[in-house]
Short mmCIF file of C-alpha atoms and ligand atoms in Angstrom, two decimals:
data_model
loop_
_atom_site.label_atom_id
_atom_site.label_comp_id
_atom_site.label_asym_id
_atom_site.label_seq_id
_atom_site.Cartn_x
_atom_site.Cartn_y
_atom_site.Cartn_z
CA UNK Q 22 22.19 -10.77 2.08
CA UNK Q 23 23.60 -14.18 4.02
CA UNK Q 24 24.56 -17.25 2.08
CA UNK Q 25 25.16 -20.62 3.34
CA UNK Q 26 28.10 -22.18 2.27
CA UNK Q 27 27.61 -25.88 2.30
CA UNK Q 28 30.47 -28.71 1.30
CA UNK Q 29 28.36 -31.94 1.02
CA UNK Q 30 28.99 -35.65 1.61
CA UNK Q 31 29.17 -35.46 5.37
CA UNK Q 32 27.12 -37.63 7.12
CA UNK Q 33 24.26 -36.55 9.83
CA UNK Q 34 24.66 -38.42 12.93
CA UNK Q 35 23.08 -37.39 16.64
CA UNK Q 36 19.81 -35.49 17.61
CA UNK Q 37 18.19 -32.52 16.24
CA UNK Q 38 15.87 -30.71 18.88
CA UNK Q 39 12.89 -29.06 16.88
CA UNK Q 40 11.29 -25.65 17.47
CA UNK Q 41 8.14 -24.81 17.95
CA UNK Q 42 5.78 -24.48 14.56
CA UNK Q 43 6.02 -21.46 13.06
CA UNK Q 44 2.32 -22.61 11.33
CA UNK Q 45 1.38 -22.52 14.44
CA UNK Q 46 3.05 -19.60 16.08
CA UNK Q 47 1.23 -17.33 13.45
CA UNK Q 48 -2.54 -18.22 13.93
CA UNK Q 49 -1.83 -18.12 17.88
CA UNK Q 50 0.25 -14.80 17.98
CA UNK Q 51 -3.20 -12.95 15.63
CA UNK Q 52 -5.07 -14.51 18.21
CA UNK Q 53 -3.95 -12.50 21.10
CA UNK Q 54 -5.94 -9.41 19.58
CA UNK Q 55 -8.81 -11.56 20.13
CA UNK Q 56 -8.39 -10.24 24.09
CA UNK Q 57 -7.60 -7.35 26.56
CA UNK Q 58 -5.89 -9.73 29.01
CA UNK Q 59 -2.35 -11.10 28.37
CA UNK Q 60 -1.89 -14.47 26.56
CA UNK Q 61 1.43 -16.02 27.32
CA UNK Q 62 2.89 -17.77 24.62
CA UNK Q 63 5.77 -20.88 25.20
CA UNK Q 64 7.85 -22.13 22.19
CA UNK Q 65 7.38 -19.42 19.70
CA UNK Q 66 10.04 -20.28 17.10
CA UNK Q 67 12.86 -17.64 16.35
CA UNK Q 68 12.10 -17.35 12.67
CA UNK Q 69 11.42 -14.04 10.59
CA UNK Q 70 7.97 -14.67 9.90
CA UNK Q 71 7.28 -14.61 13.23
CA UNK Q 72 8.95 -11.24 14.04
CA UNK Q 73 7.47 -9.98 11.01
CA UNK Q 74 3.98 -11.09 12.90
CA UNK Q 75 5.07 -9.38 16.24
CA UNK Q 76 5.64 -5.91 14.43
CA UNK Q 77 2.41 -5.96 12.91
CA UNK Q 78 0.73 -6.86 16.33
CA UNK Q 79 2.68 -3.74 17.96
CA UNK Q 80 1.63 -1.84 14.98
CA UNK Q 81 -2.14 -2.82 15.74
CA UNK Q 82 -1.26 -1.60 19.08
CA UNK Q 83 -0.33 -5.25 20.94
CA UNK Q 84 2.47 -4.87 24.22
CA UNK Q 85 4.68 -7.54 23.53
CA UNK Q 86 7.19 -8.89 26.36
CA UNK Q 87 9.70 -12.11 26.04
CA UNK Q 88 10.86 -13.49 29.75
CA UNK Q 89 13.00 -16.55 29.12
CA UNK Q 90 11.66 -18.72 26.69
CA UNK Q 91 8.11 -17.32 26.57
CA UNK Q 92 6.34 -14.08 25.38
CA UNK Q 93 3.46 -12.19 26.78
CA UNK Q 94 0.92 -10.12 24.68
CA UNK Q 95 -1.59 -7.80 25.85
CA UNK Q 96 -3.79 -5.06 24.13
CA UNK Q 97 -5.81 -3.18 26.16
CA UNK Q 98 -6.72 -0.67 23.35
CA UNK Q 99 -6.59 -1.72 19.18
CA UNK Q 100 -5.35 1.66 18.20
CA UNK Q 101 -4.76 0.84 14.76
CA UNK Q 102 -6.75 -2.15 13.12
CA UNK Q 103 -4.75 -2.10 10.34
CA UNK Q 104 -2.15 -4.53 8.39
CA UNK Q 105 0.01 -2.01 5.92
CA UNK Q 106 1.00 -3.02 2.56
CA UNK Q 107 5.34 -2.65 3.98
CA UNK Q 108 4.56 -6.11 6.32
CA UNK Q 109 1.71 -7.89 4.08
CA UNK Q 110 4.12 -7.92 1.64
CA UNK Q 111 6.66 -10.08 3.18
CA UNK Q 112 4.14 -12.40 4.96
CA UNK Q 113 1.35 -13.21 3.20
CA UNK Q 114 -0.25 -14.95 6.15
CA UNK Q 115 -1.01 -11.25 7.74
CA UNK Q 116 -3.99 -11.75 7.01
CA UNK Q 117 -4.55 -14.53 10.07
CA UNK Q 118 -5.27 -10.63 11.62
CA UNK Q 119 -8.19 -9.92 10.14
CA UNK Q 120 -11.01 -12.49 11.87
CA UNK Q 121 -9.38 -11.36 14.95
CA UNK Q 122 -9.43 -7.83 14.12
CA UNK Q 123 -12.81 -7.51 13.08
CA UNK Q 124 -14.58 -10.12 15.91
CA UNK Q 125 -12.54 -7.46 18.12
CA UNK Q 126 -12.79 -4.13 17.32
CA UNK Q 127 -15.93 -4.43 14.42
CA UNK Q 128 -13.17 -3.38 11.67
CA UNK Q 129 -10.27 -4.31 9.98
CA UNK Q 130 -7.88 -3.01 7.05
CA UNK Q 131 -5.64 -5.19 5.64
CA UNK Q 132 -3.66 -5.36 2.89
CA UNK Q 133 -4.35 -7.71 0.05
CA UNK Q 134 -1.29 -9.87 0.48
CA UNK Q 135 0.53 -9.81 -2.38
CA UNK Q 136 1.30 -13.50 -4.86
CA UNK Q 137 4.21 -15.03 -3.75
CA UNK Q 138 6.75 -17.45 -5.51
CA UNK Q 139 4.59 -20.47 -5.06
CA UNK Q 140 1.39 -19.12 -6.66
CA UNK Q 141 -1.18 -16.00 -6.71
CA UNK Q 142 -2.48 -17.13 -2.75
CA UNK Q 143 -5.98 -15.04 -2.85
CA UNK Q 144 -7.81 -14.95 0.11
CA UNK Q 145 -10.84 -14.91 -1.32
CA UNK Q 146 -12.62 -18.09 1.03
CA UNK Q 147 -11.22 -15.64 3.74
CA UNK Q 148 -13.48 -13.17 2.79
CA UNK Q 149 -16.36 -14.94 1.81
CA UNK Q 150 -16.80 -16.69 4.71
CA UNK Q 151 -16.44 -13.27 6.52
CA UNK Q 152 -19.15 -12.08 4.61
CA UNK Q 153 -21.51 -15.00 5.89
CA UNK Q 154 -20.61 -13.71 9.37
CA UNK Q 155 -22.09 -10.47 8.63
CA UNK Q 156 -18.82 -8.28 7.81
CA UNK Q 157 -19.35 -6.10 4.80
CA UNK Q 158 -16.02 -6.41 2.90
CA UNK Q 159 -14.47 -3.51 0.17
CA UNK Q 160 -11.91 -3.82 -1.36
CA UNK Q 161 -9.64 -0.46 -2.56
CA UNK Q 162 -6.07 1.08 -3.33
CA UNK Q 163 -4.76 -3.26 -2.54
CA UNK Q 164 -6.59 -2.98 1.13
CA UNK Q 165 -9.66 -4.80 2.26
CA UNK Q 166 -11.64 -3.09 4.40
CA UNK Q 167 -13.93 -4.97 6.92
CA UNK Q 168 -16.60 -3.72 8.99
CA UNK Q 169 -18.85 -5.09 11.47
CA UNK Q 170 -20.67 -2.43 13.17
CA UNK Q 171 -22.94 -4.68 14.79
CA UNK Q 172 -20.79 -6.99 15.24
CA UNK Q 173 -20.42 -10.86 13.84
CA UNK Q 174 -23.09 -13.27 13.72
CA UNK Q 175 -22.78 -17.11 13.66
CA UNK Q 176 -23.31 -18.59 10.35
CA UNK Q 177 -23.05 -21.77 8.48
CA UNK Q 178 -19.66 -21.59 6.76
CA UNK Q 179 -18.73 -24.49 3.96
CA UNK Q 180 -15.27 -23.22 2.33
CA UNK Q 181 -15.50 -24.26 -1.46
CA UNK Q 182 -12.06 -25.99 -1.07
CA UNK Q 183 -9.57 -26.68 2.05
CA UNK Q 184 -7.74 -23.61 3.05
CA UNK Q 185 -5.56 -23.81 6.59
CA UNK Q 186 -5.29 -20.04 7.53
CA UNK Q 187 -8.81 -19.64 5.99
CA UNK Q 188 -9.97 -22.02 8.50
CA UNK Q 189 -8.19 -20.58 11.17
CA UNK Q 190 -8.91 -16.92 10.04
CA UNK Q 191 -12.34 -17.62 10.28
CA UNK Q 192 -12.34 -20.04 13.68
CA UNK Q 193 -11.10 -16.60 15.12
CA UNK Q 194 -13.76 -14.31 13.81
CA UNK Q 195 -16.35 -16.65 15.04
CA UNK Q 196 -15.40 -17.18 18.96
CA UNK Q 197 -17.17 -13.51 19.20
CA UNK Q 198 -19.65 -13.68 16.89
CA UNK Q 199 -22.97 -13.84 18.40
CA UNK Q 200 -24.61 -17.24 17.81
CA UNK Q 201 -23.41 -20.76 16.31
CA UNK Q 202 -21.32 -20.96 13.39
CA UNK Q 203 -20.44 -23.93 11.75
CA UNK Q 204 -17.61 -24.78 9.62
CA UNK Q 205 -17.71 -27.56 6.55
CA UNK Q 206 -14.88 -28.59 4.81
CA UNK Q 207 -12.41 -27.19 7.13
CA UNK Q 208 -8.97 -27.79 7.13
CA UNK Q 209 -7.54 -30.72 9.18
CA UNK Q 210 -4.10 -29.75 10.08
CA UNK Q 211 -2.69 -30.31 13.58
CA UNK Q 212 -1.81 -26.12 13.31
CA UNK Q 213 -5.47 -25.74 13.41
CA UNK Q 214 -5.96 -28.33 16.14
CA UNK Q 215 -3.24 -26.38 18.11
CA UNK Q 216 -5.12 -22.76 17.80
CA UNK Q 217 -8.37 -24.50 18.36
CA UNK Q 218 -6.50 -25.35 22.10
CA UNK Q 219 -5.42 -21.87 22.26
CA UNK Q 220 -9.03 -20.57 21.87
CA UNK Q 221 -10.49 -22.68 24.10
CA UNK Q 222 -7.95 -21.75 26.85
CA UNK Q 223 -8.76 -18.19 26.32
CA UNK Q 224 -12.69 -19.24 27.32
CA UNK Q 225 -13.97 -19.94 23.24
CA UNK Q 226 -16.88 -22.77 22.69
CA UNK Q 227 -15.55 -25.00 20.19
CA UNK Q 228 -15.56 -28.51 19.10
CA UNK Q 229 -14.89 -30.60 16.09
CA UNK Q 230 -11.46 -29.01 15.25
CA UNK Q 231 -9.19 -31.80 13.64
CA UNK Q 232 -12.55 -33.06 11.89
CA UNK Q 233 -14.06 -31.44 8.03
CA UNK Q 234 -16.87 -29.86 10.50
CA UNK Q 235 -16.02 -27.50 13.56
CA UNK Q 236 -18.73 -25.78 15.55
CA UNK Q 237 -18.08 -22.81 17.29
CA UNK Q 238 -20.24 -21.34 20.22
CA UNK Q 239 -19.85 -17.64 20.52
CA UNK Q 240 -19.40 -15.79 24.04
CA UNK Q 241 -19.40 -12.46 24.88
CA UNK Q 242 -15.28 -12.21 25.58
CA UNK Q 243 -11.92 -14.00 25.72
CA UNK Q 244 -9.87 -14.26 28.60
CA UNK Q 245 -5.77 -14.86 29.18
CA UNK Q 246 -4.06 -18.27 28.93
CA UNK Q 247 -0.89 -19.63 28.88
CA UNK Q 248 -0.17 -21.84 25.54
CA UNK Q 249 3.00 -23.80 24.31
CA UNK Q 250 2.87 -24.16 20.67
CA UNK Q 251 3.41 -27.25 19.22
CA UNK Q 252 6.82 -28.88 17.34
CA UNK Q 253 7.30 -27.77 13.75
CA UNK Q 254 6.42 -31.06 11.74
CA UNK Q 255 7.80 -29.40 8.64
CA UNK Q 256 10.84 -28.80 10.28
CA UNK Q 257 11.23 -32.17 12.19
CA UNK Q 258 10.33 -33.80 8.10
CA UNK Q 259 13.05 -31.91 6.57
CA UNK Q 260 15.60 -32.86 8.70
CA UNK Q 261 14.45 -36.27 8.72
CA UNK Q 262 14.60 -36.51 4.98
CA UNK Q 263 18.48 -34.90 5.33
CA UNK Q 264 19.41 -37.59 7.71
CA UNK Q 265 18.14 -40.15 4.73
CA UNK Q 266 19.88 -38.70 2.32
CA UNK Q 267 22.85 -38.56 4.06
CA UNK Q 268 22.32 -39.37 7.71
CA UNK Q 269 24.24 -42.42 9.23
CA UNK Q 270 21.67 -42.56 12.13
CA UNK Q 271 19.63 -39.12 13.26
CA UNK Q 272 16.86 -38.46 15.79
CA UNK Q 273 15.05 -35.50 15.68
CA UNK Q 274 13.44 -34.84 19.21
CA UNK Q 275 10.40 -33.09 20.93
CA UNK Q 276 7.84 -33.75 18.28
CA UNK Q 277 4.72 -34.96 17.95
CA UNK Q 278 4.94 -38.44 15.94
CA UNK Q 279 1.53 -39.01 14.46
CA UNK Q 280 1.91 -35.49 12.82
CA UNK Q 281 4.87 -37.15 10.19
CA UNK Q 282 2.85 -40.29 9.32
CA UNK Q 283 2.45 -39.31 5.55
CA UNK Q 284 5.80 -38.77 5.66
CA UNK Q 285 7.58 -41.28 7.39
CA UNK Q 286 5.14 -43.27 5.90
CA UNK Q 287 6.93 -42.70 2.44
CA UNK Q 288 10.69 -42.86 3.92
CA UNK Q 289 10.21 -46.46 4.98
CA UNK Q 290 9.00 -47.15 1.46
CA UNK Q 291 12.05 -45.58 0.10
CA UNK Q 292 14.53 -47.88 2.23
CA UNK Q 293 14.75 -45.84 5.43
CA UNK Q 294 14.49 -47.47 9.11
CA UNK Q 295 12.07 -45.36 11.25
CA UNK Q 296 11.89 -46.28 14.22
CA UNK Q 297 10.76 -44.08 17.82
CA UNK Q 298 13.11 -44.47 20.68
CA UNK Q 299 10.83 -41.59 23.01
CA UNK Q 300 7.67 -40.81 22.92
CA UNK Q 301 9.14 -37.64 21.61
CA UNK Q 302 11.51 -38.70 19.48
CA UNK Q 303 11.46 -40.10 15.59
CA UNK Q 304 15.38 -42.30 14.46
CA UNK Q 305 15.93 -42.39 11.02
CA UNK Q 306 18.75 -44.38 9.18
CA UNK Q 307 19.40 -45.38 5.50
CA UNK Q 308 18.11 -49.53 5.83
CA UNK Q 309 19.00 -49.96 1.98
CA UNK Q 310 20.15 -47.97 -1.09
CA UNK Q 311 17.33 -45.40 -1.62
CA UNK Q 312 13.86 -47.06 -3.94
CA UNK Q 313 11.89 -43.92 -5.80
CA UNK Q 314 8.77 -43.42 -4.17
CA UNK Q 315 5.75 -41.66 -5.95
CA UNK Q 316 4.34 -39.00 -3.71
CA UNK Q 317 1.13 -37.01 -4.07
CA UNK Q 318 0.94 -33.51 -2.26
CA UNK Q 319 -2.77 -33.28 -0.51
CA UNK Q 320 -4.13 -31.85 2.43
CA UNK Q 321 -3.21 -33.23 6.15
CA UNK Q 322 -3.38 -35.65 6.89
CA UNK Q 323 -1.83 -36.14 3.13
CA UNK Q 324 1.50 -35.76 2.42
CA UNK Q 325 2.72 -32.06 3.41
CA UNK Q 326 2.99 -29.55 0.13
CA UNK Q 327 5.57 -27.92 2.48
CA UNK Q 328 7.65 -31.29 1.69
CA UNK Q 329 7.37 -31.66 -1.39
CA UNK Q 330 10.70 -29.44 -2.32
CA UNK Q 331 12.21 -31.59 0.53
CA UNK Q 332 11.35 -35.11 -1.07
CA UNK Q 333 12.07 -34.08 -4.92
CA UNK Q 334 15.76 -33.71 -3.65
CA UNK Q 335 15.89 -36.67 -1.93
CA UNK Q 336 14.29 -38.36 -5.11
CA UNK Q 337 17.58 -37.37 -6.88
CA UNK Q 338 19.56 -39.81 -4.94
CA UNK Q 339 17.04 -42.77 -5.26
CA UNK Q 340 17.26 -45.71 -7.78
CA UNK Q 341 14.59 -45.28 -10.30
CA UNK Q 342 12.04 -42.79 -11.55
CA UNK Q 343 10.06 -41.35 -9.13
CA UNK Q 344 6.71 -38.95 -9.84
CA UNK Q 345 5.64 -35.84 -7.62
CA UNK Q 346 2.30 -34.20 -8.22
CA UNK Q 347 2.04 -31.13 -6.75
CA UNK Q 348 -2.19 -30.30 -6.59
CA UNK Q 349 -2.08 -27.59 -3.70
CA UNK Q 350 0.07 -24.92 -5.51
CA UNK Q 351 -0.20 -23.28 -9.03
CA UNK Q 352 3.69 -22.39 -9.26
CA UNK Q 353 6.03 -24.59 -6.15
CA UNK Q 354 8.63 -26.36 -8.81
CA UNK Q 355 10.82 -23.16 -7.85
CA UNK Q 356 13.27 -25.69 -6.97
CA UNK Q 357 13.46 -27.39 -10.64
CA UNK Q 358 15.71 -25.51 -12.09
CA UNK Q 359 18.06 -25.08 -9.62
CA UNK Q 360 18.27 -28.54 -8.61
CA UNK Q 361 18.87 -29.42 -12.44
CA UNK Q 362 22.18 -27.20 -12.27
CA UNK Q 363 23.42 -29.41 -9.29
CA UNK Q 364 22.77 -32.30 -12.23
CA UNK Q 365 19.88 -33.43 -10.88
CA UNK Q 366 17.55 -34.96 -14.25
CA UNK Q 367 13.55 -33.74 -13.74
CA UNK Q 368 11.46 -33.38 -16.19
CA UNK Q 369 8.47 -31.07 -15.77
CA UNK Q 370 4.66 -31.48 -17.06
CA UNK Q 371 1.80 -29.34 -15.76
CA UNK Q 372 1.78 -30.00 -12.20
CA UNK Q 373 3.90 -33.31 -12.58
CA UNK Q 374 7.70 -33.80 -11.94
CA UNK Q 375 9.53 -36.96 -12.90
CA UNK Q 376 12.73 -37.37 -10.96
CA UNK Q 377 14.95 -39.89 -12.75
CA UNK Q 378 17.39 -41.07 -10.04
CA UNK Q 379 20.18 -41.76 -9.03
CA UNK Q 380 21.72 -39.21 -10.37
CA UNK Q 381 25.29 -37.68 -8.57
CA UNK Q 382 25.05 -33.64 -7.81
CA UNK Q 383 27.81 -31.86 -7.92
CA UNK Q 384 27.65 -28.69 -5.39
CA UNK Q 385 26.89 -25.16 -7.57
CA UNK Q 386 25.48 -21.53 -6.92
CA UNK Q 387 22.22 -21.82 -6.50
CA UNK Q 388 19.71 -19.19 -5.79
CA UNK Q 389 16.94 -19.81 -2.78
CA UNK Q 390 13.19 -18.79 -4.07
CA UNK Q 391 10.99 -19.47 -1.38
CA UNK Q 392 10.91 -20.96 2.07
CA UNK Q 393 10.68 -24.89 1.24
CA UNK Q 394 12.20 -24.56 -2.12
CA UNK Q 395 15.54 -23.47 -0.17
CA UNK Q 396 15.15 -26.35 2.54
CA UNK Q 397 14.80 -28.71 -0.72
CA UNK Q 398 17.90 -27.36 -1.75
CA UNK Q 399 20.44 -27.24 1.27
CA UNK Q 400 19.18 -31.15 1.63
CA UNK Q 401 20.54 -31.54 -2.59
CA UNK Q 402 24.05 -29.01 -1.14
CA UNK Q 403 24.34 -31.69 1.61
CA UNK Q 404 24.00 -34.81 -0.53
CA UNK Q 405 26.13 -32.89 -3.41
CA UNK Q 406 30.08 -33.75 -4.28
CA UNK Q 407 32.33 -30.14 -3.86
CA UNK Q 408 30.62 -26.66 -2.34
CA UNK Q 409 27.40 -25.20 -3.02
CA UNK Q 410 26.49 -21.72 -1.74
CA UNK Q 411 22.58 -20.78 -1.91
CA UNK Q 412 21.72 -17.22 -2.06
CA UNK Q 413 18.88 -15.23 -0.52
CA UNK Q 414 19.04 -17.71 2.26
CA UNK Q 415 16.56 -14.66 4.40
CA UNK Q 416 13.93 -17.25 2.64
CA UNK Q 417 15.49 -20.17 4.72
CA UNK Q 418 15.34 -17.97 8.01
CA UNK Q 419 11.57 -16.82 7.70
CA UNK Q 420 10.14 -20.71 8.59
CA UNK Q 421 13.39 -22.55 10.26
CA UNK Q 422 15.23 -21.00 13.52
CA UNK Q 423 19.25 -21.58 13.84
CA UNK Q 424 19.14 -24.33 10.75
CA UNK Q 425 22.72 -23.96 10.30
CA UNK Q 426 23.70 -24.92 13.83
CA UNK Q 427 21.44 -27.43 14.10
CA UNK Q 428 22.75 -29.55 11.15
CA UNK Q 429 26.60 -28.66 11.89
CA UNK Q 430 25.97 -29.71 15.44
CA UNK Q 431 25.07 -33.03 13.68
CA UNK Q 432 28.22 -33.45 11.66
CA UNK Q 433 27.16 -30.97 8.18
CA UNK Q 434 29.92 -28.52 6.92
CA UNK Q 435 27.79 -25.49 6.49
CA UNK Q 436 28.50 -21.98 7.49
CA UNK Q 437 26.78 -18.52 6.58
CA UNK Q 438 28.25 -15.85 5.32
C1 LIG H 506 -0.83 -22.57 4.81
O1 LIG H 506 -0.91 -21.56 3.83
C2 LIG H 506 0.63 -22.61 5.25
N1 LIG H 506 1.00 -21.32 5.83
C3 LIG H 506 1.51 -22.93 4.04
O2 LIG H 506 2.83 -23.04 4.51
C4 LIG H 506 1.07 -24.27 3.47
O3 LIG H 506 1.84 -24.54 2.32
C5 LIG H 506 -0.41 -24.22 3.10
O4 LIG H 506 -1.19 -23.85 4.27
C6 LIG H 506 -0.93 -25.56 2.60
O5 LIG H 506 -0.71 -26.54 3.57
C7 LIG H 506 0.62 -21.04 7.11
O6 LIG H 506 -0.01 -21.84 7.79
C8 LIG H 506 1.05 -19.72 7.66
P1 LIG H 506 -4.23 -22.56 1.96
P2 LIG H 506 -2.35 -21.03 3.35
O7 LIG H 506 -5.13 -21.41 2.23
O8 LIG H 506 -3.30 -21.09 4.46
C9 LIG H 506 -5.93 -21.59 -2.36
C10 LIG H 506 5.10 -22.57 4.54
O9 LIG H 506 5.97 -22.95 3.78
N2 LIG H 506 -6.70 -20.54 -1.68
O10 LIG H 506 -4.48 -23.86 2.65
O11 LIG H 506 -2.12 -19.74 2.66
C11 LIG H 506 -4.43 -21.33 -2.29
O12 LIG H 506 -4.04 -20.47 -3.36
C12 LIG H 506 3.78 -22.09 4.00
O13 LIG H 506 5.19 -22.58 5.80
C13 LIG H 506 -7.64 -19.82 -2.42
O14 LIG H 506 -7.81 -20.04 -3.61
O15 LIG H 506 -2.73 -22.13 2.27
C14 LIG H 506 -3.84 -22.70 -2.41
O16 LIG H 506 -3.77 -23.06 -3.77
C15 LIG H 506 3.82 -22.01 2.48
N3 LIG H 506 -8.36 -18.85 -1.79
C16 LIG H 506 -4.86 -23.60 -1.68
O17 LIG H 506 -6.08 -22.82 -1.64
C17 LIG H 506 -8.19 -18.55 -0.46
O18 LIG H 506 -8.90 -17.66 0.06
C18 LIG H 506 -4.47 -23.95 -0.26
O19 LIG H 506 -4.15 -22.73 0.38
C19 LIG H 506 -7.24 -19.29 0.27
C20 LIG H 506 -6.51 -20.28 -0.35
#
């Protein structure tokens, strides 16, 4: 198992390019089941999660090819509409396979993807919804089993509360379904805005996405296209928040501005310049000693859950006493405890953390949990007096692609053993 080994106070100065989004990467790779012809995807990120994706496609039975920076996918036959219990269990978002799956091939069995460290994750609206469409769902021995003999039919869908790969599970069952289906309360992100492109480059009827409502026009078949996957805003935010912490100028480039609002948003609040010297391109320096900011994790276009880790460490080296309510997760204060060994003072109540800053962390071996929880941590490691090393860093590599060489090309001293 790697560890990073990470001797903080250096600053971050330079540019950062950003990879594609790995939230995106996964709706768009499960949709390539969706048709016989090839799809040909640009900017796939190289992150575990997505090669745990692309052996579960070749499992299903999908031809996968990479020429220079772009893979092709094309399944001619399903031979296996199945998602086993060995893959689901490392990537709960397997399941983006079974709308696709079932609108393809009338079945689908996929494993119930297990909790994770951030909460139990049911897919329960996933199944629902795919129940309105006409699939009859079982569940046995941890598998769901979907059939659709008949195929889908359009339905009015309204999910009981915001779910992004529920939406997008869902948007993908419905392109075949026969009929109009209609989706209320759907998820807003720009992930699902991105797949909704994909879709509608492989021939889908759909309009709405980026709005609570998206209608969706079956047709009879999908066809090929040729997609680029947007940047990774996660990954463009938590290397924005580094260069904050300890950045003495940093640009992250080739992303998408407007996606980062919430979060830049918050940064200028807390004493940061922002400022956007490309179209492409978002500068951050420290204007002012750090000011606690209160942040609130909702839906997009709230601020991101999947920064919440990111800004708690951040918090640490503010001036004051900053709150963080976490409302889209049961269980994501992973990072709590390890951040308190670096001397970092939270207190914890219910789904409320009170960051009492500035407090000075002093590098430690910590112990990565899950994917943001770690990136909350190497920013604390690079902010930290003396060495940290953070274990399991395999949870780092499923969501961010070359991390280490990214920040040491910026000036970090980090290196993985
Ligand atoms: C997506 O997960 C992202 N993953 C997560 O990013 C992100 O944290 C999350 O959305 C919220 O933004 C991908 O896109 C691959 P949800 P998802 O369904 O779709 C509950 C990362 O770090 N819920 O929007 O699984 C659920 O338990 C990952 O890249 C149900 O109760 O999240 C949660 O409390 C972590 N029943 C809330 O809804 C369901 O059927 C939101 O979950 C589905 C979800």
């Amino acid at each position: 198992m790697d560890n990073f080994v990470i001797e903080g106070k250096h600053t971050l100065t330079g540019e950062i390019p950003i990879s594609g989004s790995k939230n995106a990467a996964l709706p768009a790779l499960a949709a390539t089941v969706l048709t016989e012809d090839t799809v040909i995807l640009e900017r796939i990120p190289e992150v575990r999660d997505v090669w745990t994706m692309m052996r579960l496609l070749k499992h299903i039975g999908v031809c996968i090819e990479q020429s220079d920076n772009a893979y092709s996918f094309k399944s001619e036959l399903i031979s296996l509409p199945e998602a086993p219990y060995n893959l689901v269990k490392t990537m709960r978002a397997s399941s983006l396979v079974l709308g696709p799956l079932i609108a393809r091939t009338g079945r689908a069995r996929v494993s119930m993807p297990g909790g994770c460290a951030i909460g139990a994750r049911p897919i329960d609206l996933h199944m629902n919804a795919l129940e309105q469409l006409g699939a009859r769902i079982t569940q046995d021995h941890g598998y769901v089993e979907a059939q659709a003999p008949d195929g889908l039919h359009g339905s009015n869908i309204r999910f009981e509360r915001v779910t992004v790969t529920g939406t997008e599970d869902i948007m993908m069952a419905a392109v075949l379904a026969r009929g109009e289906t209609v989706l209320e309360n759907a998820a807003l992100e720009p992930e699902v805005v991105d797949l909704a492109n994909l879709l509608k480059k492989m021939g889908a009827l759909i309009e709405g996405e980026g709005t609570p409502t998206i209608k969706i026009q079956g047709v009879d078949r999908l066809r090929s296209a040729h997609h680029a996957i947007i940047a990774d805003r996660i990954e463009a935010g938590t290397f924005l928040i580094a260069g904050l912490a300890v950045g003495h100028g940093l640009t992250v480039t080739g992303v998408h501005a407007a996606h980062l609002e919430a979060v830049t948003e918050k940064m200028s609040q807390a004493g940061a310049e922002i400022s956007y010297p490309r179209e492409d391109a978002i500068y951050v320096e420290p204007k002012e000693p750090l000011r606690a900011v209160d942040i609130s994790t909702q839906e997009y276009p709230g601020f991101p859950t999947d920064m919440q880790a990111q800004w708690m460490a951040l918090m640490t080296q503010a001036n004051g006493k900053s709150q963080i309510v976490e409302n889209i997760f049961e269980n994501r204060f992973m990072h709590v405890s390890e951040l308190s060994r670096m001397g970092a003072k939270i207190s914890l109540a219910g789904n409320h953390a009170s960051v009492h800053g500035k407090t000075t962390l002093s590098g430690a071996a910590v112990m990565a949990s899950d994917l943001r929880a770690s990136a909350g941590l190497l920013i604390a490691a690079l902010a930290a007096s003396g060495e940290t090393v953070i274990d399991r860093v395999y949870h780092i590599d499923r969501g961010y692609e070359d991390i280490e060489k990214k920040l040491a090309a910026v000036g970090a001293h980090i290196r993985r053993v």
